[in-house]
Short mmCIF file of C-alpha atoms and ligand atoms in Angstrom, two decimals:
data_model
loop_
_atom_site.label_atom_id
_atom_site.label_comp_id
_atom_site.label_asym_id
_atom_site.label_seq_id
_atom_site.Cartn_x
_atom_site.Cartn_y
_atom_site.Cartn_z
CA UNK A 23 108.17 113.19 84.56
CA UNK A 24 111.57 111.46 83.36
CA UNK A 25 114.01 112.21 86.03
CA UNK A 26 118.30 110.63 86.40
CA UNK A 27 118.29 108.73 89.59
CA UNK A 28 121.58 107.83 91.95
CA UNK A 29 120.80 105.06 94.14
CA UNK A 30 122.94 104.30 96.69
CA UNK A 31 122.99 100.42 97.64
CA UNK A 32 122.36 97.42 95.41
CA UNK A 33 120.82 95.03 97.47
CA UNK A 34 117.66 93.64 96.80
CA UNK A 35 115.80 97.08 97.36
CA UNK A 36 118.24 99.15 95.43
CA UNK A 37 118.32 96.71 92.38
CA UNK A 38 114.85 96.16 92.11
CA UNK A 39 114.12 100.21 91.93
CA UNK A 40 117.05 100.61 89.58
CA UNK A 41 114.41 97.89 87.13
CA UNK A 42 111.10 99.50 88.13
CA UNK A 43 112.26 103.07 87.33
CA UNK A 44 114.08 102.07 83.80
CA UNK A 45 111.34 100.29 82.63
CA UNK A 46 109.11 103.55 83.05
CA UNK A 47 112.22 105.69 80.83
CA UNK A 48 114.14 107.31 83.87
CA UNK A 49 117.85 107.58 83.89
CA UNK A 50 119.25 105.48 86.88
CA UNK A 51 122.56 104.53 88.24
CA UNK A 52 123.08 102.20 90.91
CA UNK A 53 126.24 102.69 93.05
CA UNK A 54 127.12 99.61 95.58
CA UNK A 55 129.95 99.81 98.01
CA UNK A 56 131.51 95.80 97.32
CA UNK A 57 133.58 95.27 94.72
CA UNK A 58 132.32 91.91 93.61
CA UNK A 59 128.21 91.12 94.50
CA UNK A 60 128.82 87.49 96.47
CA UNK A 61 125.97 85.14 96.83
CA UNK A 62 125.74 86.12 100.42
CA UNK A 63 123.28 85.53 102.86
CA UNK A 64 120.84 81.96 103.48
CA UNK A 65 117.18 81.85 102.34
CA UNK A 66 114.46 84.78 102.45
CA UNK A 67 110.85 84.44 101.37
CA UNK A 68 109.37 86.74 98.85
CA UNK A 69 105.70 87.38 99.49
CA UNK A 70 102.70 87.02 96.64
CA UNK A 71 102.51 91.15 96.71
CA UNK A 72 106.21 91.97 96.21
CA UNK A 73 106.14 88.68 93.87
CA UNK A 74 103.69 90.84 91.76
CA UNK A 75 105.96 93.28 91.02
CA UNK A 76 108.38 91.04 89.82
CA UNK A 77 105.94 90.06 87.61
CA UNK A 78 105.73 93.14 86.06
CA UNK A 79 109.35 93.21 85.57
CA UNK A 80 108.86 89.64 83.90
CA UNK A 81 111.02 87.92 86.38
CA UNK A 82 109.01 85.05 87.12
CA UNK A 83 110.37 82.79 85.73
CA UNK A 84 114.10 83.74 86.54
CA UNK A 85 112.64 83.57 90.23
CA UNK A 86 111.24 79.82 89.23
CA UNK A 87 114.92 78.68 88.17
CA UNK A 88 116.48 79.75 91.26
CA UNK A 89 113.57 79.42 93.82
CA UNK A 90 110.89 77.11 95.18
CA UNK A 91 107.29 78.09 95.26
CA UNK A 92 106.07 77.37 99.34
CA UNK A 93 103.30 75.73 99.14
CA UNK A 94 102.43 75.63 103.33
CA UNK A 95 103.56 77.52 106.32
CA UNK A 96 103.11 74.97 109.13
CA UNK A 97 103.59 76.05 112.78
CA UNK A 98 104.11 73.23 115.39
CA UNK A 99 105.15 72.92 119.05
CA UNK A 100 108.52 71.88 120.40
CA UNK A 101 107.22 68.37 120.88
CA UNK A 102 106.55 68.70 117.14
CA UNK A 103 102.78 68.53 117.17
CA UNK A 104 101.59 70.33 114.04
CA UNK A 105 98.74 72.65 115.04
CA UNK A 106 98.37 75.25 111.64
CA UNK A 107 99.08 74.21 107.69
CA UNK A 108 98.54 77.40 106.39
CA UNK A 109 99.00 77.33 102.48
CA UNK A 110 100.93 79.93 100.52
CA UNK A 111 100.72 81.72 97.19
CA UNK A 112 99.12 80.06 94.52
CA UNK A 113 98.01 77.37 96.70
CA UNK A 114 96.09 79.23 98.59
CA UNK A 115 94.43 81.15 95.55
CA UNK A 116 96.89 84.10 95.56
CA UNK A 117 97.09 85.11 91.89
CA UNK A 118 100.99 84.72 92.36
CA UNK A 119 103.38 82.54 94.35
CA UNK A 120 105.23 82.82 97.27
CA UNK A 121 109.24 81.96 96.95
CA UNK A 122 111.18 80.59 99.18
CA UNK A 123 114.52 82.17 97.57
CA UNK A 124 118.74 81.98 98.74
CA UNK A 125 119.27 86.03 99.17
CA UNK A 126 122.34 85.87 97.42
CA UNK A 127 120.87 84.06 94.36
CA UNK A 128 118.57 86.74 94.05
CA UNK A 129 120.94 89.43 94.51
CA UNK A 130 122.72 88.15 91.36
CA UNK A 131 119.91 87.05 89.64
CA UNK A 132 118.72 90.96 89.85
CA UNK A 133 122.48 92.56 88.96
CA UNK A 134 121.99 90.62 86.35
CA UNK A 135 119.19 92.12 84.92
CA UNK A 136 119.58 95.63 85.79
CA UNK A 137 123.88 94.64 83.88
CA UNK A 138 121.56 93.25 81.03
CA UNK A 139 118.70 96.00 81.27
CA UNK A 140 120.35 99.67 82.19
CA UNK A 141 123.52 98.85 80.96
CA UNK A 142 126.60 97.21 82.89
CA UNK A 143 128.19 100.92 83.29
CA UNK A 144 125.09 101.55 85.05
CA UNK A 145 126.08 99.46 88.30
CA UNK A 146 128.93 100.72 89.48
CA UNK A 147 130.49 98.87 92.15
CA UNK A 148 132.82 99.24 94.96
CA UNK A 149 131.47 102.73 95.58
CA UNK A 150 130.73 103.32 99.00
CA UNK A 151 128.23 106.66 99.86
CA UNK A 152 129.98 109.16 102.15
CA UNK A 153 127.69 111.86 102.16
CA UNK A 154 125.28 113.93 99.88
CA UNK A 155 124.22 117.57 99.30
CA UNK A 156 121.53 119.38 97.48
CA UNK A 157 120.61 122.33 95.79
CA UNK A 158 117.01 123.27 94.23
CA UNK A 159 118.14 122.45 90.87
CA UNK A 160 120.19 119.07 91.74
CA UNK A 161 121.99 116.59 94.45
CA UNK A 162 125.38 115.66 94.73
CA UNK A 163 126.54 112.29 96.00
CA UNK A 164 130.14 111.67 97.21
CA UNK A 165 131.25 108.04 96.89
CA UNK A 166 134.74 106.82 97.57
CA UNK A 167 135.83 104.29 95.80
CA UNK A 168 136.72 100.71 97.64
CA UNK A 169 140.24 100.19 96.44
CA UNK A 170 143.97 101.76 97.66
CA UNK A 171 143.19 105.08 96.15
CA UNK A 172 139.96 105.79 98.16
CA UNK A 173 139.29 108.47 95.37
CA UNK A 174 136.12 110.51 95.86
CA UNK A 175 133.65 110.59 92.88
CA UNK A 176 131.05 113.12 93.08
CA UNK A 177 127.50 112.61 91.12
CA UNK A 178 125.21 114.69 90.32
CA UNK A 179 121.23 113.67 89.54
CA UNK A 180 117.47 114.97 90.10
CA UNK A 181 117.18 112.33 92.70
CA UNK A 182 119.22 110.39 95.17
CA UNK A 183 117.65 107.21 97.13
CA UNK A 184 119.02 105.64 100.11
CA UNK A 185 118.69 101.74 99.40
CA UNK A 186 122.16 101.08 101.79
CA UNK A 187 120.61 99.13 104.16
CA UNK A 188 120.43 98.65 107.88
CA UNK A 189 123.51 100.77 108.91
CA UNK A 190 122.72 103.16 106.63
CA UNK A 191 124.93 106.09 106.37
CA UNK A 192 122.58 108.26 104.24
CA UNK A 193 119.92 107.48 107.44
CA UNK A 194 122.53 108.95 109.43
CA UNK A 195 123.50 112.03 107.74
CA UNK A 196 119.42 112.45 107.68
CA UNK A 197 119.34 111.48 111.43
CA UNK A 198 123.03 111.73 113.27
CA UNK A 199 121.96 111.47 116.90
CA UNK A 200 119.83 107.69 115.64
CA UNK A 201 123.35 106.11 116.76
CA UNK A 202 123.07 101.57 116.80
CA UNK A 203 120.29 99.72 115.87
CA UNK A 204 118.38 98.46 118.21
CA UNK A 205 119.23 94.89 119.64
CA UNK A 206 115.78 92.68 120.06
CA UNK A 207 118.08 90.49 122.72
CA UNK A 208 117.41 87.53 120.83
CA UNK A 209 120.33 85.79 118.80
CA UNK A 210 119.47 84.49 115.16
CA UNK A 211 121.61 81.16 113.95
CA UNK A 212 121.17 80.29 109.94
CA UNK A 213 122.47 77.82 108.32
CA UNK A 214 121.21 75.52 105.24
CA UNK A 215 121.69 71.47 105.16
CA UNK A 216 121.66 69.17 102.81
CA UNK A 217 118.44 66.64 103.88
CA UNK A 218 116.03 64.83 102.45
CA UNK A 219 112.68 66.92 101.80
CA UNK A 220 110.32 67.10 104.89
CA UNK A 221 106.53 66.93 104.79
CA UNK A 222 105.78 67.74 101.34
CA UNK A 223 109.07 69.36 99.99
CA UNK A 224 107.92 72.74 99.99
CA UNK A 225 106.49 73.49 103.00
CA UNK A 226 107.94 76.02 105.63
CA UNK A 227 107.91 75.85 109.01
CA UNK A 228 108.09 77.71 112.33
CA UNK A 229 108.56 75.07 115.60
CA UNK A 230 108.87 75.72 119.27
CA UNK A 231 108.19 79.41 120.92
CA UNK A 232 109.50 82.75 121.03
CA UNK A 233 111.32 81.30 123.63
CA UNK A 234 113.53 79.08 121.57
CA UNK A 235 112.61 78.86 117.84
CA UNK A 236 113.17 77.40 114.47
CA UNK A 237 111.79 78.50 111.19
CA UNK A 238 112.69 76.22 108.27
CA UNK A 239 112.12 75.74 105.00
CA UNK A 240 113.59 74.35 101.48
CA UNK A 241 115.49 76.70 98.97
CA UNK A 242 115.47 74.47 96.04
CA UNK A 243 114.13 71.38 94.29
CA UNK A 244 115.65 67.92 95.48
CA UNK A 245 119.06 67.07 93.63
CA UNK A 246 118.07 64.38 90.70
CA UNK A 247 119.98 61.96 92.02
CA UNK A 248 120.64 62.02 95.45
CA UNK A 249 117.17 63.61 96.59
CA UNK A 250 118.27 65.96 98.72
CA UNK A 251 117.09 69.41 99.05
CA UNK A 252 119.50 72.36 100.17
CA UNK A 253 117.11 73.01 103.22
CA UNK A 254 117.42 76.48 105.01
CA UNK A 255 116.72 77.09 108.55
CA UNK A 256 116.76 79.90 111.61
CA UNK A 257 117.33 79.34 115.25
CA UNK A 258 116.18 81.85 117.26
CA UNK A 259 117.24 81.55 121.00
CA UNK A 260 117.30 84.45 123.50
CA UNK A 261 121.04 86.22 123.97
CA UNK A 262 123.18 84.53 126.53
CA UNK A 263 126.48 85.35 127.43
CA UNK A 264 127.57 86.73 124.22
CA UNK A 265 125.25 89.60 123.77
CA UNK A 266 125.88 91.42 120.25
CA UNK A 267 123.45 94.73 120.93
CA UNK A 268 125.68 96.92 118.69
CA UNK A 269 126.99 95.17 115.75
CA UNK A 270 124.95 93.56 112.92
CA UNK A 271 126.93 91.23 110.62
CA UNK A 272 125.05 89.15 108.11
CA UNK A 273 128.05 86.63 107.85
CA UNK A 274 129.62 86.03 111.14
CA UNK A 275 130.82 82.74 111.26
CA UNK A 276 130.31 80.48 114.49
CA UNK A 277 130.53 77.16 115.50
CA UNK A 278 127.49 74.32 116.43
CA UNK A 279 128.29 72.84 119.14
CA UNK A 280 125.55 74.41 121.43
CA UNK A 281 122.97 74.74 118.89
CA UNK A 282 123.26 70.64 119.07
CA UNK A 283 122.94 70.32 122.26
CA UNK A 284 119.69 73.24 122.95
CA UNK A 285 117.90 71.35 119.86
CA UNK A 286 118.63 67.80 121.10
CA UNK A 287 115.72 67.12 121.90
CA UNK A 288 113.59 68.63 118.12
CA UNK A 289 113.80 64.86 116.50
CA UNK A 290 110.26 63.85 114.83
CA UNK A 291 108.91 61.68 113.01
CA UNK A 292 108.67 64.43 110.09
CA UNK A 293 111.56 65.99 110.94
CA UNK A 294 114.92 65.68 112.66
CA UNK A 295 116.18 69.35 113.62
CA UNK A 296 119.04 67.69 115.74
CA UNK A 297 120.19 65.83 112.54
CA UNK A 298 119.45 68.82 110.54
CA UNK A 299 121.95 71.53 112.61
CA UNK A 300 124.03 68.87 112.65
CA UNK A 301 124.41 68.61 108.59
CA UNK A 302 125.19 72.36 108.38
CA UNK A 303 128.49 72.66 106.96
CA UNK A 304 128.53 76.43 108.07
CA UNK A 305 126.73 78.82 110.70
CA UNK A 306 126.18 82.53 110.90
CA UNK A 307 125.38 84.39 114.09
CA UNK A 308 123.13 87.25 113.49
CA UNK A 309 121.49 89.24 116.28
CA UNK A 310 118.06 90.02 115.88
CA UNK A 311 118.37 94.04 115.74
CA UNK A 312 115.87 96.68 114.13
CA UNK A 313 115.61 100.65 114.48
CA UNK A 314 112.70 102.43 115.39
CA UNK A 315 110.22 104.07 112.78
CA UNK A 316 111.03 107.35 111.28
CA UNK A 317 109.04 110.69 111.19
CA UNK A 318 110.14 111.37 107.61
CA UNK A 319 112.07 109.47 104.88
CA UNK A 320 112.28 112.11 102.34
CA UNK A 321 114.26 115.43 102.45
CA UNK A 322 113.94 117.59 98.76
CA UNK A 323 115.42 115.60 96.34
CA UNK A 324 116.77 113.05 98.55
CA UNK A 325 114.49 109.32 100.20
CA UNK A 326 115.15 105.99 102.08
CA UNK A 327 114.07 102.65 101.13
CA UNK A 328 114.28 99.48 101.87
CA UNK A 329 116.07 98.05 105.25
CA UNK A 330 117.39 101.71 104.93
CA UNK A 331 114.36 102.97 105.99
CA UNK A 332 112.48 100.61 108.55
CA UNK A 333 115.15 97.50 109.26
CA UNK A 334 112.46 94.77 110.87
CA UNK A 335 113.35 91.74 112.80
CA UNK A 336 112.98 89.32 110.26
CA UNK A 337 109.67 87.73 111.12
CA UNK A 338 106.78 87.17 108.53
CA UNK A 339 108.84 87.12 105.61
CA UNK A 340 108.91 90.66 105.65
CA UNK A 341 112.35 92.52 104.53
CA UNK A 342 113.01 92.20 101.09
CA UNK A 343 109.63 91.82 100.41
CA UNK A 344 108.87 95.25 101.60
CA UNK A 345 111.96 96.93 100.03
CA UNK A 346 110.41 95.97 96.83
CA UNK A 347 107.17 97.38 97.26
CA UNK A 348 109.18 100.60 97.82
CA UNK A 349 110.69 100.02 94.45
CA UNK A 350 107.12 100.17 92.91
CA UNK A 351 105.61 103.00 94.94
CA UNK A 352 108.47 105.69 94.66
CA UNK A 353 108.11 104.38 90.97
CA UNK A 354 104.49 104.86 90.52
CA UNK A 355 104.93 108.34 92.54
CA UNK A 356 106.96 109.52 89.84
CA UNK A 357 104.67 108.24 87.04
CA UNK A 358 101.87 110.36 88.89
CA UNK A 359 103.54 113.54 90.73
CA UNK A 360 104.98 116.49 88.58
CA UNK A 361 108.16 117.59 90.99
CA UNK A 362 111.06 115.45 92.82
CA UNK A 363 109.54 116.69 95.74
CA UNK A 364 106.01 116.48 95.73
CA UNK A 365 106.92 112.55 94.28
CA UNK A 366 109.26 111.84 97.00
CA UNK A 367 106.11 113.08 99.59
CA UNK A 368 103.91 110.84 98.18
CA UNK A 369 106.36 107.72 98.13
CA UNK A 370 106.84 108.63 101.73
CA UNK A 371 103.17 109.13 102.97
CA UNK A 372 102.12 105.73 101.19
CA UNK A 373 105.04 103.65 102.44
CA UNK A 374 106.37 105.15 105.63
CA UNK A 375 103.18 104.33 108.04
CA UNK A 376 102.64 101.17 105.87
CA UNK A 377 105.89 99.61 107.25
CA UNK A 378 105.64 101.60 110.17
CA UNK A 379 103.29 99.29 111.33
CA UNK A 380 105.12 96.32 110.42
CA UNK A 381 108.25 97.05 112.15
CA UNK A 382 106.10 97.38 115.16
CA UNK A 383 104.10 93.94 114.69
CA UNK A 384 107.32 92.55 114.59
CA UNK A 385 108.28 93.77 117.90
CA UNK A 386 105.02 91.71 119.46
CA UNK A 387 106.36 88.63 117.48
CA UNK A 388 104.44 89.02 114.66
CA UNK A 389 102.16 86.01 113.62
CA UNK A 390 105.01 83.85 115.64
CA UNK A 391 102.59 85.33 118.40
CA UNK A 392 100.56 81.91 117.78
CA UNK A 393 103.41 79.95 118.77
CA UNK A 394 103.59 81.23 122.32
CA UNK A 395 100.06 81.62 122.47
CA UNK A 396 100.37 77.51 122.16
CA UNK A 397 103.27 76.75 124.24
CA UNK A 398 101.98 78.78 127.13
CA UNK A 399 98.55 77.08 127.07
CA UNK A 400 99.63 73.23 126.67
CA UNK A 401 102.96 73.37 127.88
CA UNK A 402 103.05 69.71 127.84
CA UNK A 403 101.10 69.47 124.46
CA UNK A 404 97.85 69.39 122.87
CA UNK A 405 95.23 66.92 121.63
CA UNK A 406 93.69 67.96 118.41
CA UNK A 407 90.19 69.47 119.70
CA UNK A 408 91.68 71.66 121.96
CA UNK A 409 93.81 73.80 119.15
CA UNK A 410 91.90 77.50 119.39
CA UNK A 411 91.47 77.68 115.48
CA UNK A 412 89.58 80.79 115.51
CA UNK A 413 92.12 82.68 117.55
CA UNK A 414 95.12 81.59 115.87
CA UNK A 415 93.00 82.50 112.30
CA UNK A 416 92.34 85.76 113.78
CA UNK A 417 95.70 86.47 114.36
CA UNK A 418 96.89 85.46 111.34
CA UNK A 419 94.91 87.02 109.13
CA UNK A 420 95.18 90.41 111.00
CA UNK A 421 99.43 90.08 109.88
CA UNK A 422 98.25 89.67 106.18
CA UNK A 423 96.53 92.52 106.33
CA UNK A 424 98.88 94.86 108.18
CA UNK A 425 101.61 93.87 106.11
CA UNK A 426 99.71 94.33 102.72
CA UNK A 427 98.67 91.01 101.44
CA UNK A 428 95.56 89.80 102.20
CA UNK A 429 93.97 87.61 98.99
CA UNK A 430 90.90 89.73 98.63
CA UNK A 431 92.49 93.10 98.22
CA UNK A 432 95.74 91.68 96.44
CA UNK A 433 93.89 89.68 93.64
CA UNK A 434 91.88 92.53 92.79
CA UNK A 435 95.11 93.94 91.20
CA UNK A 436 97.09 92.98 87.80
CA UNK A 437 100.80 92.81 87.58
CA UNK A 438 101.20 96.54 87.27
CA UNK A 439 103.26 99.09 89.89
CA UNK A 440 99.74 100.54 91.17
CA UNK A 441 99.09 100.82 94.80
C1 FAD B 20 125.29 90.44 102.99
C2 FAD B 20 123.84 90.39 103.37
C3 FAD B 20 123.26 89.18 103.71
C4 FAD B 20 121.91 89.12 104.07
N1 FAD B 20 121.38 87.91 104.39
C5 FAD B 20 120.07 87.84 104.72
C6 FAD B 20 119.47 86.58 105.04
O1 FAD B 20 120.13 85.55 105.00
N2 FAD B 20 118.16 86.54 105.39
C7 FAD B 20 117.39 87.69 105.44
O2 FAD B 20 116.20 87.65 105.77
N3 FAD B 20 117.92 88.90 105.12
C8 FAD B 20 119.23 89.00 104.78
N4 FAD B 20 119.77 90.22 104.48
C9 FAD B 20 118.91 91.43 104.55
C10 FAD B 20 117.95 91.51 103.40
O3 FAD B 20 118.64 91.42 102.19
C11 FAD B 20 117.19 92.81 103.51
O4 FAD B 20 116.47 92.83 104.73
C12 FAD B 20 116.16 93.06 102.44
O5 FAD B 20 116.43 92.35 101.27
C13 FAD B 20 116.03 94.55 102.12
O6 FAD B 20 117.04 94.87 101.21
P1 FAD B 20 117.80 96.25 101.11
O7 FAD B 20 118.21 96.37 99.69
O8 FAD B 20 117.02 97.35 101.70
O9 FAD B 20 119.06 96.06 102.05
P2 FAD B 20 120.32 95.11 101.88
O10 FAD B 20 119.95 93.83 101.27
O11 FAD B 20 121.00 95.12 103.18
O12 FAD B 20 121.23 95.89 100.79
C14 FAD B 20 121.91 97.07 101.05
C15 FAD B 20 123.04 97.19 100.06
O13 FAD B 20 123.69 98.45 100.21
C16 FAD B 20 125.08 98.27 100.21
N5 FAD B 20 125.64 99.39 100.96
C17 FAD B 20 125.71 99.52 102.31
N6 FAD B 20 126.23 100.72 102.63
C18 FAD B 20 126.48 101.35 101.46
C19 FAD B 20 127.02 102.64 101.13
N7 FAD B 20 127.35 103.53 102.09
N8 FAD B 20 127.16 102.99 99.83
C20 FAD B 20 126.79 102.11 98.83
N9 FAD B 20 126.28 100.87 99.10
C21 FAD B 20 126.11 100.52 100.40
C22 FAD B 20 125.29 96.90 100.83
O14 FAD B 20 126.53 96.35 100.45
C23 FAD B 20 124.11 96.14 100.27
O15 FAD B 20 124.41 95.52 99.04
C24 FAD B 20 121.11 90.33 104.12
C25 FAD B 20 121.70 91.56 103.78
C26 FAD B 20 123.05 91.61 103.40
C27 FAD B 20 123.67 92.95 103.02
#
């Protein structure tokens, strides 16, 4: 069934269904509401599963230029005792990697090839989504354009998709009593360094407690000459004074001064965090926000995806990820189902309690859950027998399972959109 697709948002969910659904002969046009795609954001990590689906596309290596494969996920204490090296992607017998990946980077990496792929009239920027209506026969989507004249452009297609993020206003047409997200009432603080490569040079890690955090890891190989790696990190601190429940801004700038002094203390021998906030030449305040799962994504002709339809707290590597494993089932749906309608269903009932049950892991911390589970039993540290390997293996492979990527059922598959 070859259908013409509006999508609505080109972030990494939006551009990454624009590719899937081209490559299998549909007509798609992306509509994003900036008028120039900036390399914005700091790191994300892109799981082996929605790493497969690039794959498929053949982006690989494009991801391998502007990426690092992680090779361990290592949690330690705040006293900086390591107490799980958990390896990653190939390295841990995945059939594909896991990247470690600047969002922005990938965001252009992926305009790129949908410019190079669909056609550059094909992404239309600075064309933000107002509101959409639909008939049996079609949808309309009413954009206004993001420049004096604030014209109105209507479109018309078989299908629109929602990819417009966390405050998205397609959500809220669907849903207009949702109102804010949801504030977690912890604050996230991201930033990237320039710093010599820790442990092995690609290994990620996630120190301290839910309490007070960091997760860090590198975004790219060590400069030839000077060694140093563009190193990407997260603080995560419970809200103080300047709680931030209602707004969500990827790029609010503030200043270090107190991150120094609540991580004065995080200086190992593998790893100086005080040094490393303190290399940062910027940092963004983001706070920790997500929206509670839907009943339904899909309404006729019309579906969410991505961020659009379950924003997480970022925790387990999780939201892009999941956005494009969207991109291949709403694909796949369409390869299968013979109506808009009965496709968009099936999208819906294989993704919506899928993430569903992420967005609520993520609310019990996720497999950060280890962390406390260490700081509250050797508050003053561990010696090596005493780490509880088999409950901390427990809980982490239960997370790879709920969110989709366990080895055994994710190796069984080929670099193909199937579920
Ligand atoms: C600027 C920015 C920086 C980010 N930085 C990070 C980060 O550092 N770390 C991290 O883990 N996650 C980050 N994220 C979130 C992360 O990209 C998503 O969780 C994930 O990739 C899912 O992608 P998505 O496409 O669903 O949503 P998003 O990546 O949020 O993309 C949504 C897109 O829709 C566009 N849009 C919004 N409203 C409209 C509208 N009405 N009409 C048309 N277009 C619209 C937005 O401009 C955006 O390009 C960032 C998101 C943004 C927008």
């Amino acid at each position: 069934m070859k259908k013409s697709f509006t999508i609505a948002g080109g972030g990494i969910g939006g551009l990454v269904t624009a590719l899937c659904l081209h490559k299998n002969g549909h007509e798609v046009r992306v509509y994003e509401s900036v008028n120039e795609l900036k390399p914005l954001g700091v790191g994300i990590n892109l799981l082996p599963h929605a790493v497969r689906i690039l794959d498929y596309l053949g982006l690989v290596p494009e991801l391998e230029k502007i990426g690092i494969k992680t090779s361990n996920l290592v949690y330690a204490n705040r006293l900086g005792q390591i107490f799980l090296s958990d390896p990653r992607g190939t390295f841990a017998g995945y059939k594909w990697p896991q990247f470690s990946i600047h969002r922005g980077l990938l965001q252009q990496m992926l305009y790129r090839q949908c410019v190079a792929t669909l056609g550059s009239d094909k992404i239309i920027l600075g064309h933000h989504l107002e509101s959409f209506s639909q008939t049996e026969d079609a949808i309309t989507a009413v954009f206004t354009q993001n420049n004096d004249t604030k014209k109105r452009v209507k479109v018309d297609s078989d299908v629109l998709i929602g990819a417009d993020g966390i405050h998205s206003v397609s959500r809220a047409q669907c849903y207009p009593e949702e109102g804010k997200v949801i504030f977690s009432g912890n604050i996230l603080y991201r930033g990237t360094s320039l710093m010599p490569p820790f442990l092995n040079g690609s290994t990620m890690t996630m120190i301290g407690s839910n309490q007070q955090k960091m997760v860090i890891y590198p975004i790219g190989l060590p400069h030839p000459t000077t060694g140093l790696q563009h190193i990407n990190w997260v603080a995560n601190l419970k809200a103080e004074a300047h709680e931030n429940g209602g707004i969500q801004d990827w790029n609010k700038e503030v200043e270090k001064t107190f991150l120094l002094e609540k991580y004065k203390a995080w200086r190992y021998d593998w790893l100086d965090v005080y040094e490393m906030i303190n290399r940062a030449a910027s940092l963004y305040e983001f706070p920790m926000s997500d929206r509670n799962p839907l009943q339904k994504w899909s309404f006729g002709r019309f579906s969410l995806l991505g961020d659009a339809a379950h924003p997480m707290y970022p925790i387990g590597s999780n939201g892009a990820s999941q956005a494009i494993l969207d991109a291949a089932s709403l694909t796949e749906a369409f390869r299968r189902e013979t109506t808009v309608e009965q496709a968009l269903q099936v999208y819906e009932e294989n993704r919506l309690p899928a993430t569903s049950k992420i967005v609520i892991q993520n609310r019990k911390k996720g497999p950060d859950a280890i962390l406390d589970l260490m700081e509250n039993r050797f508050p003053t540290g561990f010696s090596t027998e005493e780490i509880p390997h088999s409950e901390i293996d427990a809980t982490m492979s239960n997370y790879k399972k709920t969110a989709g990527f366990d080895i055994q059922t994710l190796n069984q598959k080929t670099a193909s959109l199937e579920e």
